XYZ file of C-alpha atoms in Angstrom:
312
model
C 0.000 0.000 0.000
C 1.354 3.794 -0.769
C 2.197 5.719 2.184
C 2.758 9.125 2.407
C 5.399 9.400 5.314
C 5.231 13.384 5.488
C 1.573 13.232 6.245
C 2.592 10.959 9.014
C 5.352 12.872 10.519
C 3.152 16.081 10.074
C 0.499 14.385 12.222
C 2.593 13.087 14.634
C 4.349 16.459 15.157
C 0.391 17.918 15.449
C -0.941 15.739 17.616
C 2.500 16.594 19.659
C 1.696 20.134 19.710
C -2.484 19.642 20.884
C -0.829 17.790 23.818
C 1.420 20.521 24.716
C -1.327 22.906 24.003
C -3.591 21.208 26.712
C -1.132 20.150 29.102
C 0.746 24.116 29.634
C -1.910 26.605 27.765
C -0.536 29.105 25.340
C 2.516 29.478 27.085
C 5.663 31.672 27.091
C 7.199 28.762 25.432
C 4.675 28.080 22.860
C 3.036 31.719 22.144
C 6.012 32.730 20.083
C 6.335 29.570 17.373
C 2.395 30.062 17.269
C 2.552 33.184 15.966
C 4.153 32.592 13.052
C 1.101 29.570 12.224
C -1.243 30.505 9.639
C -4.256 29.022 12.253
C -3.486 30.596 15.421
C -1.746 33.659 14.356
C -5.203 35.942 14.265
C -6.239 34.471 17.744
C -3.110 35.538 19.026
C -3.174 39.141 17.811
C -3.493 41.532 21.148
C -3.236 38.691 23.631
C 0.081 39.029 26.614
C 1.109 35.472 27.404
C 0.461 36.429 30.821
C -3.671 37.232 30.145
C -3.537 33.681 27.950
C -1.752 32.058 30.759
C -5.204 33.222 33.461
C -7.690 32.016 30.851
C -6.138 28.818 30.470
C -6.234 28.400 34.117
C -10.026 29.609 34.105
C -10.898 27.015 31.378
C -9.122 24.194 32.631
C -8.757 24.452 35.980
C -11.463 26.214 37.393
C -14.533 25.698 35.378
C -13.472 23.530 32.358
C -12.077 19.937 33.546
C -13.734 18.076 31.229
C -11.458 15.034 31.495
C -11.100 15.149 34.608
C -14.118 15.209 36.976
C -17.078 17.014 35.641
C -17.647 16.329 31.944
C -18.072 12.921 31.182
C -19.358 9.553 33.019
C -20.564 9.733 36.398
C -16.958 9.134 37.976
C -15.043 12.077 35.941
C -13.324 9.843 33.739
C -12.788 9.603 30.046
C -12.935 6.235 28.958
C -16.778 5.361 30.643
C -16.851 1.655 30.627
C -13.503 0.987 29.051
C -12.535 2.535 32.125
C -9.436 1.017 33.445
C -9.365 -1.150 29.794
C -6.588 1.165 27.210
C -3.462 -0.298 29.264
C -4.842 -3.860 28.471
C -6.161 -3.072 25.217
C -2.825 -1.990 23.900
C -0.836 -4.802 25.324
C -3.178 -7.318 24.176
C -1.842 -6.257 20.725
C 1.150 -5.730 21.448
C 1.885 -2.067 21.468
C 2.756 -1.514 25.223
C 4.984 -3.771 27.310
C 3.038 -5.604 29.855
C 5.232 -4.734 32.404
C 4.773 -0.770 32.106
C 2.626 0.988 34.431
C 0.700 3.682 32.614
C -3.261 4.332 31.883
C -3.781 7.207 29.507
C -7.129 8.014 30.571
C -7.355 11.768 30.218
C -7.387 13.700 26.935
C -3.262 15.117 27.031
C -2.517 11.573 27.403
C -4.615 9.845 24.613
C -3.175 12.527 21.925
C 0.216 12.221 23.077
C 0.141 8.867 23.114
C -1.272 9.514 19.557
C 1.971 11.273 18.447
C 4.309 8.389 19.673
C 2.040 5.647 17.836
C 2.129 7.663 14.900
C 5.880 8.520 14.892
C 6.764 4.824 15.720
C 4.601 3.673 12.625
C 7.106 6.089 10.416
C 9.694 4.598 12.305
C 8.258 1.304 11.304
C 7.673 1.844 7.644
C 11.418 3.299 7.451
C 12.744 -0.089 8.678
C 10.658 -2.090 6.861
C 9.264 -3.761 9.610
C 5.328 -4.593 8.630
C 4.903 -6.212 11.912
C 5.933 -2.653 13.952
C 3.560 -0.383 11.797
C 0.697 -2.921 11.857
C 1.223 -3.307 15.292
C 1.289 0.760 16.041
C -1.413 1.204 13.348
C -3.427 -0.851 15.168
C -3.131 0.848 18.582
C -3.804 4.513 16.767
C -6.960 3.400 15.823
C -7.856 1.443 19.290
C -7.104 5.013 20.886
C -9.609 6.497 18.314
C -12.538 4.612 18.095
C -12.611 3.460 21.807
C -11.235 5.939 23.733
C -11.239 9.516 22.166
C -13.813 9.795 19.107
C -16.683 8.957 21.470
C -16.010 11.910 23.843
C -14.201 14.356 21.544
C -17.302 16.107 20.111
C -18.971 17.233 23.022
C -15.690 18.594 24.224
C -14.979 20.182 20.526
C -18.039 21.966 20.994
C -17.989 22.852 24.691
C -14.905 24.821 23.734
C -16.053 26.600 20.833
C -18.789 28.180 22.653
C -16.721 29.413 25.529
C -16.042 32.069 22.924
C -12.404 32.325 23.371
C -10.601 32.653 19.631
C -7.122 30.417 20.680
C -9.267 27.996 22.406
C -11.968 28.036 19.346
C -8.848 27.647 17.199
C -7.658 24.683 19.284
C -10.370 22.708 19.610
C -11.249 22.909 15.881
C -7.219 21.469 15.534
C -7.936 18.584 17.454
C -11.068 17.638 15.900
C -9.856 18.065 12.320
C -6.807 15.910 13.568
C -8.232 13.268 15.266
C -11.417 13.111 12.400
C -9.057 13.165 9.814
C -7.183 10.655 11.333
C -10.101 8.192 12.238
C -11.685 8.720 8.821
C -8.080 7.242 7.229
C -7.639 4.674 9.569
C -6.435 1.565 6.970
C -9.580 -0.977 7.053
C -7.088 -4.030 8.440
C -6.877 -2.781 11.621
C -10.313 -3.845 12.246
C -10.817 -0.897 14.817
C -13.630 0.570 13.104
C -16.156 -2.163 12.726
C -16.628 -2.001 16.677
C -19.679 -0.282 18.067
C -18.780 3.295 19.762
C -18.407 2.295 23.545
C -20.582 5.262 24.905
C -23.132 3.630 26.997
C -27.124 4.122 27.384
C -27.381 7.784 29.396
C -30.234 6.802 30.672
C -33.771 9.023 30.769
C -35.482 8.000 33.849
C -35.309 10.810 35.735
C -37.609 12.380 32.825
C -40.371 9.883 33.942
C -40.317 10.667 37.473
C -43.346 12.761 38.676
C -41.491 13.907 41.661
C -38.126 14.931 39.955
C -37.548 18.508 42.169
C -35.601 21.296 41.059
C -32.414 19.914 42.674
C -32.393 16.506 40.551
C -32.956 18.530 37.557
C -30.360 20.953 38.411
C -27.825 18.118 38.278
C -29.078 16.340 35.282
C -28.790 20.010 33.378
C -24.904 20.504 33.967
C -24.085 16.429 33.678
C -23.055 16.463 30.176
C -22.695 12.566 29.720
C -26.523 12.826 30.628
C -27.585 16.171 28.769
C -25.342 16.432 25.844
C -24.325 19.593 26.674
C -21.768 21.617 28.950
C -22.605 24.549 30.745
C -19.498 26.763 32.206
C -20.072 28.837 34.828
C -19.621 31.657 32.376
C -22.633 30.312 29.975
C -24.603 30.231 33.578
C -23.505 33.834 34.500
C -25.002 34.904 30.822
C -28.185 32.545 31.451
C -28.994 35.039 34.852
C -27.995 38.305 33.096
C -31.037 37.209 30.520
C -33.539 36.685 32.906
C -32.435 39.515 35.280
C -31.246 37.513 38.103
C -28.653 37.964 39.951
C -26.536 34.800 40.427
C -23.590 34.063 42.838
C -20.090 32.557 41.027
C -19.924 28.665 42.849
C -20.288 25.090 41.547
C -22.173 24.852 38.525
C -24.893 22.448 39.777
C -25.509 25.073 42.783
C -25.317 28.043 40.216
C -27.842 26.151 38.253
C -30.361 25.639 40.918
C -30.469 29.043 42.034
C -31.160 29.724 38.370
C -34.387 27.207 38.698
C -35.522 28.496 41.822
C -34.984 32.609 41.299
C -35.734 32.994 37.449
C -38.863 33.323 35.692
C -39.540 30.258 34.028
C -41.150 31.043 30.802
C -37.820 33.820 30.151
C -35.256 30.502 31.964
C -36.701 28.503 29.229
C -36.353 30.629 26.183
C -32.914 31.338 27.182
C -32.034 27.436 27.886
C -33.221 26.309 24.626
C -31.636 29.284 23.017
C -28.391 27.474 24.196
C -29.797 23.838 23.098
C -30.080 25.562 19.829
C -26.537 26.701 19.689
C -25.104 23.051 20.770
C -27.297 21.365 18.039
C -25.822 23.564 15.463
C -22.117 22.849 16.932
C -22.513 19.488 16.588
C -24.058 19.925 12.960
C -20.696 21.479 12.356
C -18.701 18.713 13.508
C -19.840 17.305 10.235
C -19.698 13.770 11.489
C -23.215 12.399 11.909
C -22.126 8.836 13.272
C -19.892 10.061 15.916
C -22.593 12.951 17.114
C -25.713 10.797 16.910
C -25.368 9.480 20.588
C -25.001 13.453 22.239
C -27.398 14.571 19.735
C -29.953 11.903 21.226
C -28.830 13.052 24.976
C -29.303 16.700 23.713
C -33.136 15.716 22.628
C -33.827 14.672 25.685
C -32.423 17.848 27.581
C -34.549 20.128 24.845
C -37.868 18.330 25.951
C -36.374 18.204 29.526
C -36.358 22.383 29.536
C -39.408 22.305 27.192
C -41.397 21.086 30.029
C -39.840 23.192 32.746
C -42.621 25.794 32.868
C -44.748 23.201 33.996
C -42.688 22.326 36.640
C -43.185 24.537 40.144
């Protein structure tokens, strides 16, 4: 089969960069060679390292941890019922020694693993060694299908909205990456005949008559339930629309003062306002199979907040 070994090498150095990116934030380090990129360069423009440095710690530290303990599965973690599995699923073919104790479970490590598998495939193809980029190929798409391309669009999108051009710019990066990627996976590998490991979400709190404002509270800012991820800044600009006057704390609390204080017919149209903008994100994803499950869990939020007003 023809491979083009620059494309590799350019993706490996990518994904290498994405890891960076979301391990340190735009950086002293990092803000100057990004500069001179044709994709971040305008994001850039008027932004001090030191103001990129605060927002990375706002994002990521204290209101965005998606990958670790408020976006996905009940437990925080990444890989939902695989949980615990990638270490065993890569040595079970062969592309991590047994011996070695490591579980990439959060997002910095699945991408950087991403950039070693895809440099040791070169590496592999240089040598003439079938076996090695098989073997490597293999464990790229393992990463992929069971362990990132389930959770990546909800996070793609949850980042775009924050509204923050370097962040917009580097989640769109990492989705066109890891898509692009996915989508060229070489059909041998087998990876992508499996079923997308994202497990039933459950809508049973929907059908319970007594479901208060607390238990929908929590359901709202679960986004492996809802589909969707509300910041704390998306909840400030949810009380500025309906004139209330909202205290900065954990998002589940912040929501549930919004149920309690705001008018409901105004909470509503400015909730599904926001279902409407995470609908069209995911329509811009442009990847139908991999958004179907979160646009299901999104349904269910819409006719979740539909029916608030009927709620007291």
């Amino acid at each position: 089969m023809d491979i083009d070994l620059g494309r590799l090498r350019s993706r490996s150095q990518n994904y290498d960069l994405l890891a960076q990116l979301l391990c340190t934030g735009f950086d002293a380090k990092l803000v100057p060679i990004l500069r001179f990129s044709p994709r971040y360069q305008r994001s850039l423009e008027g932004r001090e390292v030191e103001e990129l440095e605060e927002l990375h710690e706002h994002l990521f530290d204290d209101d965005f941890s998606v990958f670790s303990g408020v976006f996905l599965d009940p437990e925080g973690r990444s890989s939902g019922p695989l949980e615990g599995r990638l270490r065993q699923n890569l040595v079970s073919i062969d592309a991590l020694p047994a011996d070695r104790e490591v579980e990439p479970d959060s997002l910095i490590e699945q991408v950087a693993l991403l950039a070693r598998l895809v440099g040791c495939e070169v590496e592999g193809w240089e040598n003439e060694r079938p076996e090695e980029w098989q073997s490597f190929h293999r464990a790229q798409g393992l990463i992929l299908h069971q362990h990132l391309m389930p959770w990546l669009p909800p996070w793609t999108v949850a980042l775009i909205l924050q509204d923050q051009a370097p962040y917009r710019v580097l989640a769109e990066e990492l989705w066109h990456c890891a898509f692009t990627h996915f989508s060229e996976l070489h059909p041998g590998c087998g990876i992508d005949e499996r079923p997308f490991p994202v497990v039933d979400h459950g809508v049973a709190p929907l059908h319970q008559s007594d479901m208060g404002n607390s238990q929908v509270a929590e359901y709202l800012v679960r986004p492996f339930y809802s589909g969707w991820y509300l910041s704390r800044s998306d909840l400030l600009k949810l009380a500025e629309a309906v004139n209330v006057s909202l205290p900065l704390g954990a998002r589940q609390s912040m929501m549930l003062e919004l149920l309690n204080a705001a008018d409901r017919k105004h909470l509503v149209s400015a909730l599904m306002q926001r279902v409407r903008l995470w609908e069209q994100g995911y329509d811009d994803l442009r990847a139908p199979r991999q958004v179907s499950t979160w646009r299901e869990r999104l349904a269910v939020t819409r006719r979740l907040v539909d029916a608030l007003h009927l709620r007291t």
